[in-house]
């Protein structure tokens, strides 16, 4: 197999990582998948295990990463990504964004591979500029509950640029906005699995705050297309990938109520600390550099995602941990 067609994907058993594995297999790559399975699930990639061009290593990339043979590309997608997850495992979150990124940049340098790192709209914190352009430096509370993720990702970006500028490593940075689709974890605490899980269990939908805060949700296939194009481009500065179709959380709850046909209502809970009041990507850079725009409308993406959650075994829906995330939220 040609070097260029060998890719290492970290966080491969997670939501985004597993979809990336599918895409790179489809594009004819040999995929080396890595995950420590803290938040990832082998079920997301078990359909790939029988393929000779797919190999899985259970490994925590915060420790030294060894991959035998040549590598063309590295995609660093290992990290807890939901606010509840990074409140539960703050130190691992900081380590994988910093030490993990350092190990993978070192690996990219040693293998002469191009590396793309998964950054996030969280680098903008609670943004005072709207919509968010890549040139905005952000408004992050370093010592707040979300600081462990936001600052790890900001450090990741700085380290990535340093490896590019100082060592000449070929680097790419994608800033990912809220993304949804099949293989999200029902218990990850994020708004979409939370609302759909509640509707399926016959519980009321919990809106945090008054629901006037906004998010902009991108379907996973659109995101993967944007990432694929960015990897193959020669653009080094960060690029926002997300869907600018902005909605309030209150309206989003109403959409989920309609979609699931539930007779449940919404209930209001206090807003978590430092919860961003607004978020919407400015995607003019992605449009211009990559010729990319999202194609899948929320109505369509939500339908597919709802079908996925409905198809999960009943036990998954009623596991205790689906309901216990409230105790981790700092308000
Ligand atoms: N949210 C909510 N109810 C829930 C879970 C989340 O109202 O059961 C809100 C949360 O406070 C935030 C938005 O939905 O304003 C999106 O939260 P999520 O955890 O999905 O990710 P974030 O965009 O904050 O990283």
Coordinates of C-alpha atoms and ligand atoms in Angstrom, one line a residue:
X1 CA 0.0 0.0 0.0
X2 CA 1.4 3.4 -1.0
X3 CA 2.5 5.6 2.0
X4 CA 0.0 8.4 0.9
X5 CA -2.8 5.9 1.3
X6 CA -2.1 5.0 5.0
X7 CA -3.9 7.1 7.6
X8 CA -3.9 7.0 11.4
X9 CA -7.2 8.1 12.9
X10 CA -7.2 8.7 16.7
X11 CA -10.5 8.6 18.5
X12 CA -11.5 6.1 15.9
X13 CA -14.2 4.5 18.0
X14 CA -15.9 7.7 18.7
X15 CA -18.7 9.5 16.9
X16 CA -16.7 11.5 14.4
X17 CA -13.7 9.2 14.3
X18 CA -15.8 6.2 13.3
X19 CA -17.4 8.2 10.4
X20 CA -14.0 9.2 9.3
X21 CA -12.8 5.6 9.3
X22 CA -15.8 4.7 7.0
X23 CA -14.9 7.6 4.7
X24 CA -11.2 6.8 4.4
X25 CA -11.9 3.1 3.8
X26 CA -14.4 4.1 1.1
X27 CA -11.6 6.3 -0.5
X28 CA -9.3 3.3 -0.7
X29 CA -7.1 4.0 2.3
X30 CA -5.5 1.6 4.7
X31 CA -6.8 2.8 8.1
X32 CA -5.0 2.5 11.4
X33 CA -7.5 3.2 14.0
X34 CA -6.6 4.1 17.6
X35 CA -8.8 4.7 20.7
X36 CA -8.5 4.2 24.5
X37 CA -12.3 3.5 24.6
X38 CA -13.0 5.9 27.5
X39 CA -15.8 7.6 25.6
X40 CA -15.6 5.6 22.3
X41 CA -17.4 2.4 21.6
X42 CA -16.1 -0.5 19.5
X43 CA -19.6 -1.0 18.2
X44 CA -19.1 2.1 16.0
X45 CA -16.3 0.3 14.0
X46 CA -16.9 -3.4 14.5
X47 CA -18.3 -3.6 10.9
X48 CA -14.7 -2.7 9.7
X49 CA -12.9 -5.4 11.6
X50 CA -13.2 -8.0 8.9
X51 CA -11.4 -5.7 6.4
X52 CA -7.7 -6.4 5.8
X53 CA -7.1 -2.7 5.2
X54 CA -8.4 -1.8 8.7
X55 CA -6.5 -2.3 12.0
X56 CA -7.4 -1.2 15.5
X57 CA -5.1 -0.4 18.4
X58 CA -6.5 0.2 21.9
X59 CA -4.2 2.9 23.1
X60 CA -4.3 6.2 25.0
X61 CA -2.5 8.8 22.8
X62 CA -1.5 10.9 25.8
X63 CA 1.2 8.2 26.1
X64 CA 3.9 7.7 23.5
X65 CA 2.4 6.6 20.2
X66 CA 4.1 4.0 18.1
X67 CA 2.8 3.0 14.7
X68 CA 4.9 0.6 12.6
X69 CA 5.6 1.4 8.9
X70 CA 5.0 4.5 6.9
X71 CA 2.1 7.0 7.3
X72 CA 0.7 9.5 4.8
X73 CA -1.8 11.2 7.1
X74 CA -2.8 11.5 10.7
X75 CA -6.2 12.7 11.9
X76 CA -6.2 13.5 15.6
X77 CA -9.8 13.1 16.8
X78 CA -9.2 11.6 20.2
X79 CA -10.9 13.7 23.0
X80 CA -13.9 13.8 25.2
X81 CA -16.1 16.3 23.4
X82 CA -19.3 16.8 25.4
X83 CA -19.4 19.2 28.3
X84 CA -20.5 16.4 30.6
X85 CA -17.7 14.2 29.6
X86 CA -15.1 16.8 30.2
X87 CA -16.5 17.6 33.6
X88 CA -16.3 13.9 34.5
X89 CA -12.8 13.4 33.1
X90 CA -11.2 16.9 33.1
X91 CA -7.5 15.7 33.5
X92 CA -7.7 13.2 30.6
X93 CA -9.4 16.0 28.5
X94 CA -6.5 18.3 29.2
X95 CA -3.9 15.6 28.5
X96 CA -5.3 14.3 25.2
X97 CA -5.5 17.9 23.8
X98 CA -2.0 18.8 25.0
X99 CA 0.2 15.7 25.5
X100 CA -1.7 13.6 23.0
X101 CA -1.4 16.4 20.3
X102 CA 2.3 16.6 21.1
X103 CA 2.8 12.9 20.6
X104 CA 1.0 12.9 17.3
X105 CA 2.8 16.0 16.0
X106 CA 6.0 14.2 16.9
X107 CA 4.8 11.1 15.0
X108 CA 3.9 13.3 12.0
X109 CA 7.3 14.8 12.0
X110 CA 9.0 11.4 12.3
X111 CA 6.9 9.8 9.5
X112 CA 6.8 12.9 7.3
X113 CA 3.1 12.7 7.5
X114 CA 0.5 15.4 7.1
X115 CA -1.6 15.9 10.3
X116 CA -5.1 17.4 10.7
X117 CA -6.1 18.2 14.3
X118 CA -9.7 18.4 15.5
X119 CA -10.2 21.8 17.1
X120 CA -13.6 23.3 18.1
X121 CA -15.9 26.3 18.2
X122 CA -15.2 26.2 21.9
X123 CA -11.9 28.1 21.2
X124 CA -14.3 31.1 20.8
X125 CA -15.7 30.5 24.3
X126 CA -18.8 32.6 24.9
X127 CA -18.4 34.7 21.8
X128 CA -18.9 38.4 21.7
X129 CA -18.6 38.4 17.9
X130 CA -21.4 36.8 15.9
X131 CA -21.2 34.8 13.7
X132 CA -17.7 33.5 14.6
X133 CA -15.0 34.0 12.0
X134 CA -11.6 32.3 12.2
X135 CA -10.0 35.7 12.9
X136 CA -11.9 36.1 16.2
X137 CA -9.7 35.3 19.2
X138 CA -12.4 34.2 21.5
X139 CA -13.7 34.8 25.0
X140 CA -12.8 31.8 27.1
X141 CA -12.8 31.5 30.9
X142 CA -9.6 29.5 31.6
X143 CA -10.6 28.5 35.1
X144 CA -14.2 27.8 34.4
X145 CA -15.6 24.2 34.1
X146 CA -15.3 24.3 30.3
X147 CA -11.7 25.6 30.5
X148 CA -10.3 22.1 30.5
X149 CA -11.5 21.5 27.0
X150 CA -11.3 25.0 25.6
X151 CA -7.8 25.6 26.8
X152 CA -6.6 22.2 25.8
X153 CA -7.9 22.9 22.2
X154 CA -6.4 26.4 22.2
X155 CA -3.0 24.9 23.3
X156 CA -3.4 22.2 20.6
X157 CA -3.8 24.9 17.9
X158 CA -0.7 26.8 19.2
X159 CA 1.4 23.6 19.3
X160 CA 0.2 22.6 15.8
X161 CA 1.2 26.0 14.4
X162 CA 4.6 25.8 16.2
X163 CA 5.3 22.4 14.6
X164 CA 4.3 23.8 11.3
X165 CA 6.4 27.0 11.6
X166 CA 9.4 25.6 13.5
X167 CA 9.6 22.0 12.1
X168 CA 7.9 22.4 8.8
X169 CA 5.3 19.7 9.5
X170 CA 2.3 19.8 7.2
X171 CA -0.6 20.7 9.5
X172 CA -4.3 21.4 9.1
X173 CA -6.7 22.7 11.8
X174 CA -10.5 22.2 11.6
X175 CA -12.7 24.1 14.1
X176 CA -15.7 21.9 14.4
X177 CA -19.1 23.4 15.4
X178 CA -22.0 21.3 16.9
X179 CA -22.3 18.1 14.9
X180 CA -24.9 15.4 15.1
X181 CA -25.8 12.1 13.6
X182 CA -25.9 8.3 14.1
X183 CA -23.4 6.9 16.7
X184 CA -23.6 9.9 19.1
X185 CA -23.7 8.4 22.6
X186 CA -27.2 8.5 24.1
X187 CA -25.7 9.3 27.4
X188 CA -23.1 11.9 26.5
X189 CA -25.2 14.8 27.9
X190 CA -25.3 16.8 24.7
X191 CA -28.6 18.5 23.8
X192 CA -29.6 16.3 20.9
X193 CA -29.1 12.8 22.5
X194 CA -30.5 14.2 25.7
X195 CA -33.7 15.4 24.1
X196 CA -34.2 12.4 22.0
X197 CA -33.4 10.0 24.9
X198 CA -35.9 11.9 27.1
X199 CA -38.6 11.7 24.4
X200 CA -38.0 8.0 23.9
X201 CA -38.2 7.3 27.6
X202 CA -41.3 9.4 28.0
X203 CA -39.7 12.1 30.1
X204 CA -40.0 15.8 29.8
X205 CA -37.3 17.6 27.8
X206 CA -34.8 19.5 30.0
X207 CA -34.0 23.0 28.7
X208 CA -31.1 24.6 30.5
X209 CA -31.7 28.4 31.1
X210 CA -34.6 30.0 29.3
X211 CA -33.7 28.3 26.0
X212 CA -32.8 31.5 24.2
X213 CA -29.2 30.4 23.8
X214 CA -28.4 29.4 20.2
X215 CA -26.5 26.6 18.5
X216 CA -26.1 25.7 14.8
X217 CA -26.2 22.0 14.1
X218 CA -24.3 20.3 11.3
X219 CA -25.1 16.8 10.0
X220 CA -22.1 14.4 10.3
X221 CA -21.8 13.6 6.6
X222 CA -21.4 17.3 5.7
X223 CA -18.7 17.6 8.4
X224 CA -16.8 14.6 7.1
X225 CA -16.8 16.0 3.6
X226 CA -15.4 19.3 4.8
X227 CA -12.7 17.6 6.8
X228 CA -11.7 15.4 3.9
X229 CA -11.4 18.5 1.6
X230 CA -9.4 20.4 4.2
X231 CA -7.0 17.5 4.7
X232 CA -6.3 17.4 0.9
X233 CA -6.0 21.2 0.6
X234 CA -2.8 23.2 1.2
X235 CA -4.4 25.6 3.7
X236 CA -2.7 25.8 7.1
X237 CA -4.7 28.4 9.1
X238 CA -7.8 27.1 11.0
X239 CA -11.0 26.5 9.1
X240 CA -14.5 26.6 10.6
X241 CA -16.7 23.6 9.5
X242 CA -20.3 23.8 10.6
X243 CA -23.8 24.5 9.5
X244 CA -24.7 28.2 9.9
X245 CA -28.4 27.4 10.3
X246 CA -28.8 28.8 13.8
X247 CA -31.6 27.9 16.2
X248 CA -32.5 28.6 19.8
X249 CA -32.5 25.6 22.2
X250 CA -36.1 26.3 22.9
X251 CA -37.0 26.0 19.2
X252 CA -34.8 23.0 18.9
X253 CA -36.8 21.3 21.8
X254 CA -40.0 22.0 19.9
X255 CA -38.5 20.4 16.7
X256 CA -37.6 17.3 18.7
X257 CA -41.1 17.1 20.3
X258 CA -42.6 17.2 16.8
X259 CA -40.1 14.7 15.3
X260 CA -40.6 12.2 18.1
X261 CA -44.3 12.8 18.4
X262 CA -44.0 12.8 22.2
X263 CA -46.7 14.1 24.4
X264 CA -44.1 15.3 26.9
X265 CA -43.4 18.9 27.7
X266 CA -40.4 21.0 28.2
X267 CA -39.1 21.8 31.7
X268 CA -36.5 24.5 32.6
X269 CA -33.4 23.9 34.6
X270 CA -30.7 26.4 35.6
X271 CA -28.1 27.2 32.9
X272 CA -24.7 25.6 33.4
X273 CA -21.8 27.9 34.2
X274 CA -20.2 29.6 31.2
X275 CA -22.7 28.1 28.7
X276 CA -22.2 30.1 25.5
X277 CA -25.2 32.3 24.7
X278 CA -24.8 32.2 21.0
X279 CA -22.9 30.1 18.4
X280 CA -22.9 30.2 14.6
X281 CA -20.0 29.6 12.2
X282 CA -19.0 32.0 9.6
X283 CA -18.1 29.6 6.9
X284 CA -16.9 32.0 4.2
X285 CA -13.3 30.6 4.5
X286 CA -14.4 27.0 4.0
X287 CA -16.6 28.1 1.0
X288 CA -13.7 30.0 -0.6
X289 CA -10.8 27.6 0.1
X290 CA -12.6 24.3 0.0
X291 CA -15.6 25.0 -2.2
X292 CA -17.6 23.5 0.7
X293 CA -21.1 24.2 2.1
X294 CA -23.3 21.9 4.1
X295 CA -26.0 20.1 2.1
X296 CA -28.1 18.3 4.6
X297 CA -31.0 20.2 6.1
X298 CA -31.8 19.8 9.8
X299 CA -35.2 18.1 9.1
X300 CA -33.5 15.4 7.1
X301 CA -30.5 14.9 9.4
X302 CA -32.7 14.8 12.5
X303 CA -34.9 12.1 10.9
X304 CA -31.9 9.8 10.2
X305 CA -30.5 10.4 13.6
X306 CA -33.9 9.7 15.3
X307 CA -34.2 6.4 13.4
X308 CA -30.7 5.5 14.6
X309 CA -31.6 6.1 18.3
X310 CA -34.8 4.2 17.9
X311 CA -33.0 1.2 16.5
X312 CA -30.8 0.9 19.6
X313 CA -31.6 -1.9 22.1
X314 CA -34.1 -0.9 24.8
X315 CA -31.5 -1.6 27.6
X316 CA -29.3 1.2 26.2
X317 CA -32.2 3.6 26.6
X318 CA -32.8 2.7 30.3
X319 CA -29.2 2.4 31.6
X320 CA -28.9 4.4 34.8
X321 CA -26.0 6.5 33.5
X322 CA -28.3 8.2 30.9
X323 CA -30.0 10.0 33.7
X324 CA -27.1 10.7 36.1
X325 CA -25.3 13.5 34.2
X326 CA -27.1 16.3 36.0
X327 CA -24.9 15.8 39.1
X328 CA -21.8 16.7 37.1
X329 CA -23.1 20.1 35.8
X330 CA -21.6 23.1 37.5
X331 CA -24.1 26.0 37.7
Ligands
LIG1 N1 -28.9 21.8 26.8 C1 -30.2 21.8 27.3 N2 -30.7 20.6 27.8 C2 -29.9 19.5 27.9 C3 -28.6 19.5 27.4 C4 -28.1 20.7 26.9 O1 -30.9 22.8 27.2 O2 -30.5 18.5 28.4 C5 -28.3 23.1 26.3 C6 -27.0 23.5 26.8 O3 -27.1 24.2 28.0 C7 -26.4 24.3 25.7 C8 -27.0 23.7 24.4 O4 -28.1 22.9 24.9 O5 -26.9 25.7 25.8 C9 -26.0 22.8 23.7 O6 -25.4 22.0 24.7 P1 -24.5 20.7 24.3 O7 -24.2 20.1 25.6 O8 -25.1 19.9 23.3 O9 -23.1 21.3 23.7 P2 -22.4 22.7 23.7 O10 -22.9 23.4 22.4 O11 -22.8 23.6 24.9 O12 -21.0 22.4 23.7

